[in-house]
mmCIF file of C-alpha atoms in Angstrom:
data_model
loop_
_atom_site.group_PDB
_atom_site.id
_atom_site.type_symbol
_atom_site.label_atom_id
_atom_site.label_comp_id
_atom_site.label_asym_id
_atom_site.label_seq_id
_atom_site.Cartn_x
_atom_site.Cartn_y
_atom_site.Cartn_z
ATOM 1 C CA MET A 503 7.291 -13.951 0.549
ATOM 2 C CA ARG A 504 5.229 -14.592 -2.557
ATOM 3 C CA GLY A 505 8.135 -16.000 -4.549
ATOM 4 C CA GLN A 506 6.240 -16.908 -7.689
ATOM 5 C CA VAL A 507 4.374 -13.608 -7.894
ATOM 6 C CA ARG A 508 7.213 -11.328 -6.869
ATOM 7 C CA ALA A 509 9.455 -12.798 -9.579
ATOM 8 C CA HIS A 510 7.449 -10.917 -12.201
ATOM 9 C CA VAL A 511 8.810 -7.562 -13.305
ATOM 10 C CA SER A 512 5.289 -6.122 -13.412
ATOM 11 C CA GLU A 513 4.802 -7.077 -9.755
ATOM 12 C CA LEU A 514 8.085 -5.436 -8.763
ATOM 13 C CA ILE A 515 7.063 -2.289 -10.618
ATOM 14 C CA ALA A 516 3.722 -2.261 -8.812
ATOM 15 C CA GLU A 517 5.394 -2.625 -5.413
ATOM 16 C CA HIS A 518 7.694 0.342 -6.016
ATOM 17 C CA ALA A 519 5.284 2.509 -8.031
ATOM 18 C CA ALA A 520 4.573 4.960 -5.214
ATOM 19 C CA SER A 521 8.255 5.940 -4.941
ATOM 20 C CA PHE A 522 8.979 6.411 -8.660
ATOM 21 C CA THR A 523 10.204 9.746 -9.962
ATOM 22 C CA PRO A 524 8.452 11.110 -13.076
ATOM 23 C CA SER A 525 11.280 9.735 -15.249
ATOM 24 C CA GLU A 526 11.084 6.321 -13.585
ATOM 25 C CA ARG A 527 7.324 6.246 -14.110
ATOM 26 C CA GLN A 528 7.969 6.904 -17.808
ATOM 27 C CA ILE A 529 10.184 3.824 -17.916
ATOM 28 C CA ALA A 530 7.647 1.743 -15.970
ATOM 29 C CA ASN A 531 4.769 2.730 -18.229
ATOM 30 C CA ARG A 532 6.799 1.958 -21.347
ATOM 31 C CA LEU A 533 7.825 -1.438 -19.962
ATOM 32 C CA LEU A 534 4.270 -2.378 -19.015
ATOM 33 C CA GLY A 535 2.848 -1.119 -22.292
ATOM 34 C CA ASP A 536 5.378 -2.842 -24.567
ATOM 35 C CA PRO A 537 7.585 -5.170 -22.521
ATOM 36 C CA VAL A 538 9.111 -6.998 -25.473
ATOM 37 C CA ALA A 539 10.307 -3.999 -27.488
ATOM 38 C CA THR A 540 11.295 -1.977 -24.425
ATOM 39 C CA GLY A 541 12.906 -4.857 -22.591
ATOM 40 C CA PHE A 542 15.135 -5.680 -25.535
ATOM 41 C CA ALA A 543 16.354 -2.096 -26.023
ATOM 42 C CA SER A 544 19.654 -0.968 -24.556
ATOM 43 C CA ALA A 545 19.664 1.492 -21.677
ATOM 44 C CA THR A 546 21.022 4.157 -24.024
ATOM 45 C CA ASP A 547 18.374 3.531 -26.696
ATOM 46 C CA LEU A 548 15.538 3.585 -24.177
ATOM 47 C CA ALA A 549 16.893 6.742 -22.590
ATOM 48 C CA GLN A 550 16.969 8.468 -25.971
ATOM 49 C CA GLN A 551 13.403 7.386 -26.748
ATOM 50 C CA LEU A 552 12.138 8.818 -23.455
ATOM 51 C CA GLY A 553 14.344 11.900 -23.344
ATOM 52 C CA ILE A 554 16.078 10.902 -20.117
ATOM 53 C CA SER A 555 19.596 9.833 -19.148
ATOM 54 C CA ALA A 556 20.910 6.280 -19.447
ATOM 55 C CA SER A 557 21.927 6.425 -15.790
ATOM 56 C CA THR A 558 18.259 6.956 -14.881
ATOM 57 C CA VAL A 559 17.367 3.754 -16.729
ATOM 58 C CA VAL A 560 20.056 1.862 -14.814
ATOM 59 C CA ARG A 561 18.929 3.318 -11.476
ATOM 60 C CA PHE A 562 15.363 2.306 -12.283
ATOM 61 C CA ALA A 563 16.460 -1.314 -12.715
ATOM 62 C CA GLN A 564 18.425 -1.157 -9.470
ATOM 63 C CA SER A 565 15.431 0.261 -7.601
ATOM 64 C CA LEU A 566 13.566 -2.950 -8.483
ATOM 65 C CA GLY A 567 16.327 -5.080 -6.978
ATOM 66 C CA PHE A 568 18.318 -5.866 -10.122
ATOM 67 C CA ARG A 569 22.036 -5.206 -10.432
ATOM 68 C CA GLY A 570 21.454 -3.201 -13.579
ATOM 69 C CA TRP A 571 19.517 -2.887 -16.813
ATOM 70 C CA LEU A 572 21.019 -6.059 -18.310
ATOM 71 C CA GLU A 573 19.738 -8.177 -15.427
ATOM 72 C CA LEU A 574 16.291 -6.602 -15.740
ATOM 73 C CA GLN A 575 16.361 -7.381 -19.467
ATOM 74 C CA ALA A 576 17.141 -11.021 -18.705
ATOM 75 C CA ALA A 577 14.084 -11.223 -16.433
ATOM 76 C CA ILE A 578 11.871 -9.682 -19.127
ATOM 77 C CA LYS A 579 13.168 -12.109 -21.749
ATOM 78 C CA HIS A 580 12.451 -15.026 -19.417
ATOM 79 C CA GLU A 581 8.883 -13.830 -18.788
ATOM 80 C CA SER A 582 8.303 -13.303 -22.520
ATOM 81 C CA THR A 583 9.507 -16.834 -23.182
ATOM 82 C CA GLU A 584 7.191 -18.225 -20.489
ATOM 83 C CA ARG A 585 4.172 -16.385 -21.896
ATOM 84 C CA GLN A 586 4.901 -17.664 -25.389
ATOM 85 C CA ARG A 587 5.372 -21.179 -24.013
ATOM 86 C CA LEU A 588 1.846 -21.068 -22.592
ATOM 87 C CA VAL A 589 0.429 -20.285 -26.017
ATOM 88 C CA ASP A 590 2.663 -22.812 -27.762
ATOM 89 C CA MET A 591 1.502 -25.611 -25.454
ATOM 90 C CA ALA A 592 -1.510 -26.099 -27.713
ATOM 91 C CA PRO A 593 -0.434 -29.318 -29.513
ATOM 92 C CA VAL A 594 -1.582 -28.464 -33.028
ATOM 93 C CA GLU A 595 -2.872 -25.469 -34.917
ATOM 94 C CA GLY A 596 -6.513 -24.842 -34.184
ATOM 95 C CA ARG A 597 -6.427 -26.175 -30.612
ATOM 96 C CA PHE A 598 -7.344 -22.770 -29.204
ATOM 97 C CA LEU A 599 -9.095 -24.180 -26.141
ATOM 98 C CA THR A 600 -5.918 -25.924 -24.980
ATOM 99 C CA ALA A 601 -3.912 -22.717 -25.248
ATOM 100 C CA PHE A 602 -6.694 -20.820 -23.498
ATOM 101 C CA ILE A 603 -6.817 -23.235 -20.557
ATOM 102 C CA ASN A 604 -3.022 -23.258 -20.188
ATOM 103 C CA THR A 605 -3.066 -19.473 -19.974
ATOM 104 C CA GLU A 606 -5.882 -19.468 -17.430
ATOM 105 C CA VAL A 607 -3.965 -21.929 -15.250
ATOM 106 C CA TYR A 608 -1.108 -19.413 -15.283
ATOM 107 C CA ASN A 609 -3.513 -16.624 -14.293
ATOM 108 C CA LEU A 610 -4.886 -18.651 -11.391
ATOM 109 C CA ASN A 611 -1.434 -19.715 -10.181
ATOM 110 C CA TYR A 612 -0.465 -16.044 -10.067
ATOM 111 C CA MET A 613 -2.818 -15.638 -7.088
ATOM 112 C CA LEU A 614 -0.877 -18.109 -4.933
ATOM 113 C CA GLY A 615 0.945 -16.880 -1.833
ATOM 114 C CA GLN A 616 -1.569 -14.200 -0.838
ATOM 115 C CA ASP A 617 -3.156 -16.062 2.079
ATOM 116 C CA GLU A 618 -2.202 -13.444 4.665
ATOM 117 C CA GLU A 619 -3.454 -10.626 2.472
ATOM 118 C CA LEU A 620 -6.747 -12.461 1.892
ATOM 119 C CA GLU A 621 -7.284 -12.990 5.621
ATOM 120 C CA ALA A 622 -6.503 -9.339 6.360
ATOM 121 C CA ALA A 623 -8.875 -8.161 3.627
ATOM 122 C CA ALA A 624 -11.664 -10.452 4.828
ATOM 123 C CA GLY A 625 -11.267 -9.181 8.379
ATOM 124 C CA LEU A 626 -11.683 -5.579 7.245
ATOM 125 C CA LEU A 627 -14.742 -6.335 5.112
ATOM 126 C CA ALA A 628 -16.427 -8.510 7.733
ATOM 127 C CA GLY A 629 -15.909 -6.114 10.630
ATOM 128 C CA CYS A 630 -17.045 -2.803 9.132
ATOM 129 C CA SER A 631 -20.454 -1.204 9.656
ATOM 130 C CA THR A 632 -20.971 -0.396 5.967
ATOM 131 C CA LEU A 633 -19.150 -1.961 3.031
ATOM 132 C CA TRP A 634 -18.814 0.142 -0.112
ATOM 133 C CA LEU A 635 -18.124 -1.592 -3.436
ATOM 134 C CA VAL A 636 -16.486 0.304 -6.285
ATOM 135 C CA GLY A 637 -15.945 -0.686 -9.914
ATOM 136 C CA ASN A 638 -16.322 1.013 -13.278
ATOM 137 C CA ARG A 639 -16.417 -0.099 -16.884
ATOM 138 C CA ALA A 640 -15.180 -3.721 -17.201
ATOM 139 C CA SER A 641 -14.381 -3.808 -13.475
ATOM 140 C CA LEU A 642 -18.045 -3.151 -12.685
ATOM 141 C CA PHE A 643 -18.957 -6.723 -13.631
ATOM 142 C CA VAL A 644 -16.539 -8.094 -11.023
ATOM 143 C CA ALA A 645 -17.744 -5.599 -8.402
ATOM 144 C CA SER A 646 -21.358 -6.555 -9.161
ATOM 145 C CA VAL A 647 -20.618 -10.229 -8.515
ATOM 146 C CA ALA A 648 -19.006 -9.270 -5.206
ATOM 147 C CA ASN A 649 -22.059 -7.155 -4.375
ATOM 148 C CA HIS A 650 -24.436 -10.034 -5.131
ATOM 149 C CA PHE A 651 -22.738 -12.522 -2.828
ATOM 150 C CA LEU A 652 -21.610 -10.143 -0.080
ATOM 151 C CA ASN A 653 -25.168 -8.840 0.236
ATOM 152 C CA MET A 654 -26.264 -12.388 1.083
ATOM 153 C CA THR A 655 -23.380 -12.693 3.544
ATOM 154 C CA ARG A 656 -23.736 -9.521 5.615
ATOM 155 C CA PRO A 657 -25.881 -6.360 5.884
ATOM 156 C CA GLY A 658 -24.782 -2.864 4.929
ATOM 157 C CA VAL A 659 -23.335 -3.628 1.482
ATOM 158 C CA ARG A 660 -23.603 -0.762 -1.009
ATOM 159 C CA LEU A 661 -22.512 -0.726 -4.639
ATOM 160 C CA LEU A 662 -21.424 2.665 -5.947
ATOM 161 C CA ALA A 663 -22.679 2.607 -9.520
ATOM 162 C CA GLY A 664 -22.003 5.104 -12.277
ATOM 163 C CA ASP A 665 -19.683 8.087 -12.407
ATOM 164 C CA VAL A 666 -19.238 9.661 -8.981
ATOM 165 C CA HIS A 667 -18.494 12.980 -10.702
ATOM 166 C CA VAL A 668 -22.144 13.029 -11.841
ATOM 167 C CA THR A 669 -23.803 11.713 -8.668
ATOM 168 C CA PRO A 670 -21.494 12.488 -5.723
ATOM 169 C CA ASP A 671 -24.534 12.481 -3.418
ATOM 170 C CA GLN A 672 -24.116 8.693 -3.321
ATOM 171 C CA LEU A 673 -21.374 9.419 -0.782
ATOM 172 C CA LEU A 674 -23.587 11.197 1.767
ATOM 173 C CA ASP A 675 -23.398 8.275 4.212
ATOM 174 C CA VAL A 676 -19.631 7.759 4.024
ATOM 175 C CA GLY A 677 -18.073 7.824 7.485
ATOM 176 C CA PRO A 678 -15.753 6.189 10.037
ATOM 177 C CA GLY A 679 -16.059 2.507 10.860
ATOM 178 C CA GLN A 680 -16.736 1.594 7.240
ATOM 179 C CA ALA A 681 -14.595 -0.107 4.577
ATOM 180 C CA ALA A 682 -14.345 -0.188 0.790
ATOM 181 C CA LEU A 683 -13.711 -2.951 -1.725
ATOM 182 C CA VAL A 684 -12.386 -1.465 -4.959
ATOM 183 C CA VAL A 685 -12.027 -3.447 -8.189
ATOM 184 C CA CYS A 686 -9.879 -1.820 -10.845
ATOM 185 C CA ILE A 687 -8.400 -3.545 -13.887
ATOM 186 C CA SER A 688 -6.268 -1.851 -16.546
ATOM 187 C CA ARG A 689 -7.123 0.448 -18.201
ATOM 188 C CA TYR A 690 -7.694 2.207 -14.925
ATOM 189 C CA SER A 691 -10.806 4.351 -14.586
ATOM 190 C CA GLN A 692 -10.190 7.963 -13.548
ATOM 191 C CA ALA A 693 -13.523 7.984 -11.711
ATOM 192 C CA THR A 694 -12.437 4.935 -9.698
ATOM 193 C CA LEU A 695 -9.111 6.565 -8.857
ATOM 194 C CA ASP A 696 -10.791 9.773 -7.667
ATOM 195 C CA LEU A 697 -13.368 7.856 -5.638
ATOM 196 C CA THR A 698 -10.736 5.621 -4.034
ATOM 197 C CA ARG A 699 -8.680 8.651 -2.993
ATOM 198 C CA TYR A 700 -11.774 10.088 -1.335
ATOM 199 C CA LEU A 701 -12.768 6.905 0.479
ATOM 200 C CA ALA A 702 -9.211 6.210 1.657
ATOM 201 C CA GLU A 703 -9.294 9.423 3.691
ATOM 202 C CA THR A 704 -12.028 7.917 5.882
ATOM 203 C CA MET A 705 -11.790 4.129 5.751
ATOM 204 C CA PRO A 706 -9.535 1.171 4.911
ATOM 205 C CA VAL A 707 -9.539 0.158 1.248
ATOM 206 C CA VAL A 708 -9.216 -3.398 -0.058
ATOM 207 C CA LEU A 709 -8.006 -3.263 -3.663
ATOM 208 C CA LEU A 710 -8.545 -6.065 -6.179
ATOM 209 C CA THR A 711 -6.333 -5.307 -9.157
ATOM 210 C CA ASP A 712 -4.244 -6.824 -11.908
ATOM 211 C CA GLU A 713 -0.532 -7.460 -12.259
ATOM 212 C CA PHE A 714 0.363 -3.992 -13.515
ATOM 213 C CA ALA A 715 1.389 -0.775 -11.762
ATOM 214 C CA SER A 716 -2.061 0.429 -10.753
ATOM 215 C CA PRO A 717 -2.199 4.096 -9.692
ATOM 216 C CA LEU A 718 -4.577 3.012 -6.906
ATOM 217 C CA LEU A 719 -1.896 1.034 -5.044
ATOM 218 C CA PRO A 720 -0.790 3.934 -2.782
ATOM 219 C CA HIS A 721 -4.363 4.245 -1.477
ATOM 220 C CA ALA A 722 -4.877 0.554 -0.635
ATOM 221 C CA THR A 723 -4.771 -0.818 2.895
ATOM 222 C CA VAL A 724 -4.657 -4.370 1.539
ATOM 223 C CA CYS A 725 -4.094 -5.387 -2.078
ATOM 224 C CA LEU A 726 -5.028 -8.678 -3.751
ATOM 225 C CA ARG A 727 -3.535 -9.322 -7.186
ATOM 226 C CA PHE A 728 -4.504 -11.480 -10.149
ATOM 227 C CA ALA A 729 -3.116 -11.952 -13.658
ATOM 228 C CA THR A 730 -5.030 -11.100 -16.826
ATOM 229 C CA ALA A 731 -2.951 -12.831 -19.523
ATOM 230 C CA GLY A 732 -4.893 -13.813 -22.620
ATOM 231 C CA VAL A 733 -4.258 -15.714 -25.831
ATOM 232 C CA SER A 734 -5.754 -12.897 -27.887
ATOM 233 C CA SER A 735 -6.129 -9.137 -27.600
ATOM 234 C CA TRP A 736 -8.802 -9.656 -24.919
ATOM 235 C CA LYS A 737 -7.613 -9.669 -21.324
ATOM 236 C CA SER A 738 -8.778 -12.525 -19.143
ATOM 237 C CA SER A 739 -11.127 -11.908 -16.215
ATOM 238 C CA THR A 740 -11.130 -15.508 -14.954
ATOM 239 C CA ALA A 741 -8.713 -14.917 -12.080
ATOM 240 C CA ALA A 742 -10.456 -11.656 -11.166
ATOM 241 C CA PHE A 743 -13.726 -13.501 -10.571
ATOM 242 C CA SER A 744 -11.896 -16.327 -8.787
ATOM 243 C CA MET A 745 -10.168 -13.935 -6.392
ATOM 244 C CA THR A 746 -13.515 -12.247 -5.760
ATOM 245 C CA GLN A 747 -15.129 -15.577 -4.924
ATOM 246 C CA ALA A 748 -12.279 -16.504 -2.573
ATOM 247 C CA LEU A 749 -12.600 -13.150 -0.808
ATOM 248 C CA VAL A 750 -16.381 -13.459 -0.419
ATOM 249 C CA MET A 751 -16.010 -16.935 1.072
ATOM 250 C CA ALA A 752 -13.338 -15.668 3.480
ATOM 251 C CA VAL A 753 -15.612 -12.791 4.536
ATOM 252 C CA ALA A 754 -18.474 -15.232 5.139
ATOM 253 C CA ARG A 755 -16.261 -17.320 7.431
ATOM 254 C CA LYS A 756 -15.529 -14.236 9.530
ATOM 255 C CA THR A 757 -19.112 -12.895 9.611
ATOM 256 C CA PRO A 758 -21.303 -14.005 12.543
ATOM 257 C CA GLY A 759 -24.763 -14.878 11.304
ATOM 258 C CA ALA A 760 -23.734 -15.364 7.673
ATOM 259 C CA ARG A 761 -25.385 -18.792 7.522
ATOM 260 C CA GLU A 762 -28.599 -17.471 9.102
ATOM 261 C CA ARG A 763 -28.704 -14.594 6.614
ATOM 262 C CA LEU A 764 -28.350 -16.985 3.692
ATOM 263 C CA ASN A 765 -31.168 -19.121 5.121
ATOM 264 C CA GLN A 766 -33.346 -15.996 5.302
ATOM 265 C CA ALA A 767 -32.562 -15.305 1.654
ATOM 266 C CA GLU A 768 -33.621 -18.853 0.766
ATOM 267 C CA GLU A 769 -36.938 -18.317 2.557
ATOM 268 C CA LEU A 770 -37.552 -15.101 0.616
ATOM 269 C CA TRP A 771 -36.768 -16.801 -2.683
ATOM 270 C CA ARG A 772 -39.285 -19.533 -1.880
ATOM 271 C CA GLU A 773 -41.951 -17.058 -0.762
ATOM 272 C CA PHE A 774 -41.665 -14.974 -3.918
ATOM 273 C CA GLY A 775 -41.105 -17.911 -6.272
ATOM 274 C CA THR A 776 -37.811 -16.481 -7.444
ATOM 275 C CA TYR A 777 -36.528 -19.766 -8.820
ATOM 276 C CA SER A 778 -38.319 -22.491 -10.736
ATOM 277 C CA GLU A 779 -38.987 -25.623 -8.715
ATOM 278 C CA GLU A 780 -38.769 -27.765 -11.841
ATOM 279 C CA GLN A 781 -35.623 -29.878 -12.029
#
């Protein structure tokens, strides 16, 4: 039980996303998009805004494990207070770095309690014949880091770059016995969603995603989550890269010959003078 992570309303929404009705998904999307305004509205007011019944709003809260909308509101208010507290921890005006670090500590702590999921994901990625990496737009940078280090850990790593709608021939070698690592951070890429659906028909999918209700969740065999809270309009990617590094290290531990492969890479770097010898 990941107590700290599961306490978040966004996490509860993500866990139940696959079973939501269209009306419930409306509520979820509104909550995730504007948690403060939506979370402080009454069930009747929210129902009127969305064109649904107040009883649907109440049932939505109950489906997440709350006794009703009022209890869900209390959880949202608590989370809003905690987020503001992180920003306010900067001692004086202008101490942006302090606020930034406090927020990043929160993002990193969000990853706690996923040890079993990490081990399961590493087992899938270490034991497959070919490992496909998927990421688009901002998520591509995280997927590229994973590609760089996994390629030095094991053979058969392939990064699917660009829009699969334009170059679907990249998928010619997709088949059984393989696995996929998909990175997708809100806003979620339609190309990534389509590609993940396709790959999930053939192979297990490890999903690295944020704290929101990702539409890719129903297609994931194993999911690893990270928070993206920021002190400005920019989302943080710190925890995304940290989770990626943890996963790569776990894969290396489960991959026979990983150390020998890294030694071979070192020999190639020396032979081709890849790195400067000057210190």
